[in-house]
Amino acid sequence: MIDRLLGRAELKERIEELEEEKRHLERRAEAEEERRSDAVADRQRAEERVNELEHRIESLEERLERAEGTEESVEYRRVSDYSGPKLADALDRFRSVESDDPEGLLTAYVPDADSVPTTVSDWFGDRTALVRRAAPAVVLADDTGAVSAALTPPIEPAPFDRWSDRFRLDDAWFRPTGQFAFALVRSDTFAVGTYEGGERVAFEGFTSDVKEAHSKGGFSQGRFERRREGQIDDHLDRADEALAEVAAEGDLDRVIVVGERSVLGRVRDRAAVTDVSDATGKPEAALDDAFRDFWRVRIRAI
């Protein structure tokens, strides 16, 4: 009675209505956050699966090629990885091969499995399947059959193919030459060095505090993911600025950037060459590891 006389009954009813509306909106917001969180988690899981699936696809494609017929059943005679002095020695051995015939030695760059030149397929015949599997690769052969190999170059040249009296093996495709910048970019780590040949003459690196991903769901994960993505964005902005400063110094032949596939797109415009790297650790040590991995050349004997 007193509540109705003082108008408090209507206020209490209105409060109850607003509280019910608030609870309804909270449920809707929570459902939306869960959908958003699920989308973020799905994206993360998808990125993590990309590398695994690529490797599995490549393996299955090779198995399929072998299963489809004898043409694809051939195997490499040997597969080896070379770097540093051993790579230099291997390249010098190939370069030492000469032919009295001005068209006795074949060199070709095959960028992918669908771009094998006719000169290569005509010469290799059934073994062309090995060339496709090796691509991208610089392919070598001589008209006696003594030399037959595919080399994976860290720096890819423009596609070409030619018969000549010498193999074409530019040092800049396989080894660090000239003055250039080499950088490693991860979602929480950045490192860049300036190099003269294989020697690093300058270094800059830093790490950022980026929270680990989790998947608890609800409001908690939504706030967590927004904060984490903001931290990654800040880190990549800082990395991009550092790369811009290095590139602006001038006298660089090129800028090479390696790192996580999911973040390379943010700095791709700063680089002439990009590649995926799984190097981790403190910035300087991670940069050294990435540098060694990048300049490793795989040689397949066909």
XYZ file of C-alpha atoms in Angstrom:
302
model
C 0.000 0.000 0.000
C 2.718 2.470 1.013
C 4.787 1.541 -2.067
C 1.805 2.217 -4.349
C 1.035 5.539 -2.579
C 4.623 6.708 -2.937
C 4.920 5.464 -6.502
C 7.580 2.969 -5.496
C 5.624 -0.023 -6.803
C 5.830 1.263 -10.371
C 9.521 1.993 -9.937
C 10.183 -1.503 -8.589
C 8.265 -3.034 -11.485
C 10.243 -0.921 -13.940
C 13.483 -1.927 -12.253
C 12.534 -5.599 -12.559
C 11.712 -5.090 -16.233
C 15.038 -3.354 -16.863
C 16.941 -6.039 -14.954
C 15.277 -8.743 -17.039
C 16.116 -6.815 -20.211
C 19.689 -6.428 -18.963
C 19.966 -10.173 -18.328
C 18.602 -10.849 -21.823
C 21.122 -8.486 -23.420
C 23.943 -10.015 -21.382
C 22.991 -13.457 -22.632
C 22.953 -12.194 -26.205
C 26.306 -10.442 -25.727
C 27.814 -13.538 -24.165
C 26.613 -15.665 -27.055
C 28.112 -13.172 -29.497
C 31.400 -13.179 -27.589
C 31.456 -16.962 -27.646
C 30.901 -16.952 -31.407
C 33.685 -14.411 -31.813
C 35.979 -16.353 -29.528
C 35.220 -19.535 -31.405
C 36.109 -17.752 -34.647
C 39.420 -16.554 -33.197
C 40.228 -20.007 -31.887
C 39.255 -21.551 -35.208
C 41.559 -19.164 -37.044
C 44.447 -19.966 -34.735
C 43.912 -23.671 -35.142
C 43.691 -23.237 -38.905
C 46.994 -21.359 -39.015
C 48.646 -24.027 -36.924
C 47.350 -26.677 -39.279
C 48.548 -24.954 -42.463
C 52.145 -26.113 -42.214
C 51.161 -29.627 -41.169
C 48.687 -29.945 -44.026
C 51.147 -28.603 -46.586
C 53.676 -31.230 -45.579
C 51.037 -33.954 -45.656
C 49.766 -32.819 -49.056
C 53.282 -32.827 -50.485
C 53.866 -36.315 -49.091
C 50.574 -37.611 -50.456
C 51.224 -36.049 -53.856
C 54.555 -37.820 -54.021
C 52.899 -41.101 -53.064
C 50.211 -40.517 -55.693
C 52.809 -39.847 -58.364
C 54.580 -43.069 -57.493
C 51.289 -44.981 -57.509
C 50.135 -43.671 -60.882
C 52.836 -45.373 -62.893
C 56.453 -46.182 -63.410
C 57.177 -42.709 -64.720
C 56.598 -41.234 -61.268
C 58.100 -44.165 -59.365
C 61.685 -43.030 -59.927
C 63.584 -41.762 -56.891
C 66.460 -39.369 -56.309
C 69.841 -41.033 -56.265
C 70.856 -38.837 -53.337
C 69.541 -35.828 -51.374
C 71.930 -33.642 -49.340
C 71.855 -30.236 -47.659
C 74.866 -27.941 -47.989
C 75.866 -24.598 -46.520
C 78.986 -22.552 -45.851
C 82.302 -23.945 -47.163
C 80.754 -27.267 -48.236
C 78.227 -25.439 -50.396
C 80.962 -23.269 -51.907
C 82.928 -26.402 -52.769
C 79.892 -28.089 -54.349
C 79.124 -25.046 -56.494
C 82.770 -24.799 -57.599
C 82.692 -28.441 -58.679
C 79.647 -27.846 -60.851
C 81.243 -24.693 -62.283
C 84.422 -26.601 -63.138
C 82.498 -28.769 -65.607
C 83.084 -27.604 -69.182
C 82.001 -28.898 -72.545
C 83.736 -28.673 -75.906
C 80.250 -28.631 -77.373
C 78.796 -25.102 -77.046
C 75.455 -26.768 -76.267
C 76.647 -29.643 -74.088
C 75.453 -28.432 -70.654
C 71.867 -27.643 -69.692
C 70.943 -25.168 -66.944
C 67.330 -24.217 -66.181
C 65.418 -22.606 -63.379
C 62.083 -24.356 -62.760
C 59.896 -22.205 -60.453
C 57.157 -24.781 -59.878
C 55.901 -28.200 -60.929
C 53.706 -26.736 -63.671
C 56.504 -24.732 -65.328
C 58.975 -27.347 -66.545
C 60.536 -26.123 -69.821
C 60.406 -28.402 -72.849
C 64.202 -28.515 -72.929
C 64.154 -30.060 -69.445
C 61.311 -32.535 -70.008
C 62.772 -33.635 -73.341
C 66.121 -34.394 -71.740
C 64.971 -35.962 -68.461
C 62.105 -37.999 -69.891
C 60.742 -40.322 -67.167
C 62.819 -38.478 -64.554
C 60.965 -35.215 -65.204
C 58.744 -36.207 -62.271
C 61.781 -35.716 -60.019
C 62.302 -32.227 -61.434
C 58.681 -31.353 -60.654
C 59.056 -32.615 -57.096
C 62.270 -30.628 -56.623
C 60.823 -27.316 -57.882
C 61.583 -24.548 -57.269
C 65.060 -25.582 -58.376
C 67.998 -24.837 -60.631
C 68.357 -27.954 -62.762
C 71.667 -29.119 -64.228
C 72.402 -31.800 -66.825
C 75.084 -32.599 -69.351
C 74.679 -34.406 -72.666
C 76.775 -37.377 -71.487
C 74.538 -38.042 -68.473
C 77.433 -37.608 -66.036
C 75.805 -34.620 -64.285
C 72.141 -34.617 -63.324
C 71.023 -32.536 -60.337
C 68.513 -30.055 -58.932
C 69.592 -27.308 -56.526
C 67.123 -25.350 -54.394
C 68.218 -21.670 -54.446
C 67.480 -19.394 -51.443
C 67.186 -16.461 -53.883
C 65.062 -17.463 -56.848
C 66.147 -16.163 -60.271
C 63.819 -15.431 -63.157
C 62.883 -18.604 -65.059
C 65.316 -19.523 -67.834
C 66.665 -22.554 -69.659
C 69.671 -22.877 -71.926
C 72.211 -25.266 -73.369
C 75.755 -23.885 -73.154
C 79.361 -24.950 -72.627
C 79.141 -24.118 -68.890
C 76.535 -24.317 -66.164
C 75.000 -21.030 -65.062
C 75.262 -20.849 -61.263
C 75.238 -17.254 -60.000
C 76.649 -17.007 -56.485
C 73.922 -14.521 -55.505
C 71.268 -17.246 -55.897
C 72.889 -19.550 -53.355
C 75.152 -17.623 -50.988
C 75.040 -14.286 -49.119
C 76.680 -11.697 -51.350
C 76.873 -7.917 -51.384
C 75.349 -5.756 -48.664
C 71.868 -6.634 -47.532
C 69.513 -6.718 -44.544
C 68.180 -9.971 -43.138
C 65.332 -9.923 -40.611
C 63.356 -12.390 -38.525
C 59.793 -11.433 -37.599
C 57.625 -13.376 -35.153
C 54.513 -12.296 -33.264
C 56.646 -11.557 -30.186
C 60.228 -11.359 -31.505
C 62.032 -9.149 -34.009
C 65.648 -9.146 -35.124
C 67.414 -7.580 -38.093
C 71.018 -7.589 -39.163
C 72.967 -5.773 -41.855
C 75.383 -8.059 -43.654
C 78.353 -7.741 -45.944
C 78.482 -11.128 -47.559
C 78.174 -13.669 -44.772
C 79.394 -11.284 -42.064
C 76.932 -9.391 -39.886
C 78.074 -5.790 -39.311
C 75.018 -4.386 -37.489
C 72.209 -5.757 -35.348
C 68.936 -4.642 -33.785
C 66.438 -6.807 -31.952
C 63.686 -6.777 -29.378
C 60.926 -8.887 -27.905
C 57.399 -7.891 -26.884
C 55.180 -9.146 -24.100
C 52.486 -11.075 -25.967
C 50.142 -13.275 -23.971
C 49.846 -16.951 -24.841
C 46.659 -18.042 -26.608
C 43.963 -19.846 -24.630
C 40.471 -21.171 -25.331
C 38.352 -20.815 -22.214
C 35.492 -19.186 -24.095
C 33.010 -16.475 -23.115
C 33.770 -12.888 -22.161
C 37.125 -13.849 -20.671
C 38.540 -15.219 -23.901
C 37.088 -12.413 -25.967
C 38.833 -9.773 -23.847
C 41.995 -11.877 -23.773
C 42.132 -12.291 -27.550
C 41.509 -8.582 -28.179
C 44.331 -7.702 -25.803
C 46.628 -10.311 -27.357
C 45.905 -9.161 -30.915
C 46.527 -5.580 -29.826
C 49.896 -6.586 -28.382
C 50.826 -8.373 -31.621
C 49.724 -5.364 -33.693
C 51.887 -3.049 -31.575
C 54.845 -5.406 -31.906
C 54.473 -5.663 -35.704
C 54.107 -1.878 -36.036
C 57.374 -1.503 -34.165
C 59.017 -4.168 -36.364
C 57.770 -2.450 -39.515
C 59.226 0.868 -38.353
C 62.576 -0.780 -37.639
C 62.629 -2.368 -41.102
C 61.743 0.954 -42.711
C 64.678 2.603 -40.945
C 67.070 -0.136 -42.068
C 65.826 0.051 -45.670
C 66.188 3.852 -45.637
C 69.880 3.627 -44.825
C 70.626 2.984 -48.494
C 73.433 1.033 -50.175
C 71.550 -2.220 -49.574
C 71.206 -4.672 -52.421
C 68.053 -6.172 -50.928
C 66.047 -6.824 -47.770
C 65.212 -10.423 -46.833
C 62.542 -11.132 -44.205
C 61.713 -14.548 -42.750
C 59.414 -15.568 -39.923
C 55.952 -16.793 -39.024
C 53.655 -17.240 -41.987
C 50.793 -15.489 -40.166
C 52.744 -12.232 -39.665
C 54.900 -11.995 -42.796
C 52.103 -10.223 -44.648
C 52.435 -7.219 -42.333
C 56.032 -6.550 -43.431
C 56.041 -8.067 -46.923
C 56.187 -4.654 -48.602
C 59.531 -3.972 -46.903
C 61.211 -7.066 -48.373
C 62.440 -8.212 -51.755
C 62.433 -11.815 -50.528
C 60.308 -13.471 -47.823
C 60.277 -17.013 -46.486
C 58.811 -18.986 -43.589
C 61.105 -19.713 -40.645
C 60.493 -21.506 -37.359
C 63.588 -20.061 -35.630
C 62.860 -19.181 -32.007
C 64.704 -17.957 -28.925
C 66.341 -14.676 -28.028
C 66.505 -12.215 -30.949
C 70.195 -12.486 -31.817
C 70.412 -16.269 -31.494
C 67.139 -16.711 -33.400
C 68.407 -14.454 -36.186
C 71.585 -16.514 -36.509
C 69.569 -19.737 -36.697
C 67.208 -18.296 -39.305
C 70.154 -16.985 -41.342
C 71.825 -20.409 -41.424
C 68.575 -22.144 -42.362
C 67.782 -19.675 -45.135
C 71.166 -20.084 -46.851
C 71.091 -23.898 -46.739
C 70.835 -25.422 -50.214
C 69.322 -28.835 -50.922
C 70.988 -30.721 -53.781
C 69.137 -33.661 -55.287
C 70.932 -36.079 -57.599
C 68.433 -36.983 -60.327
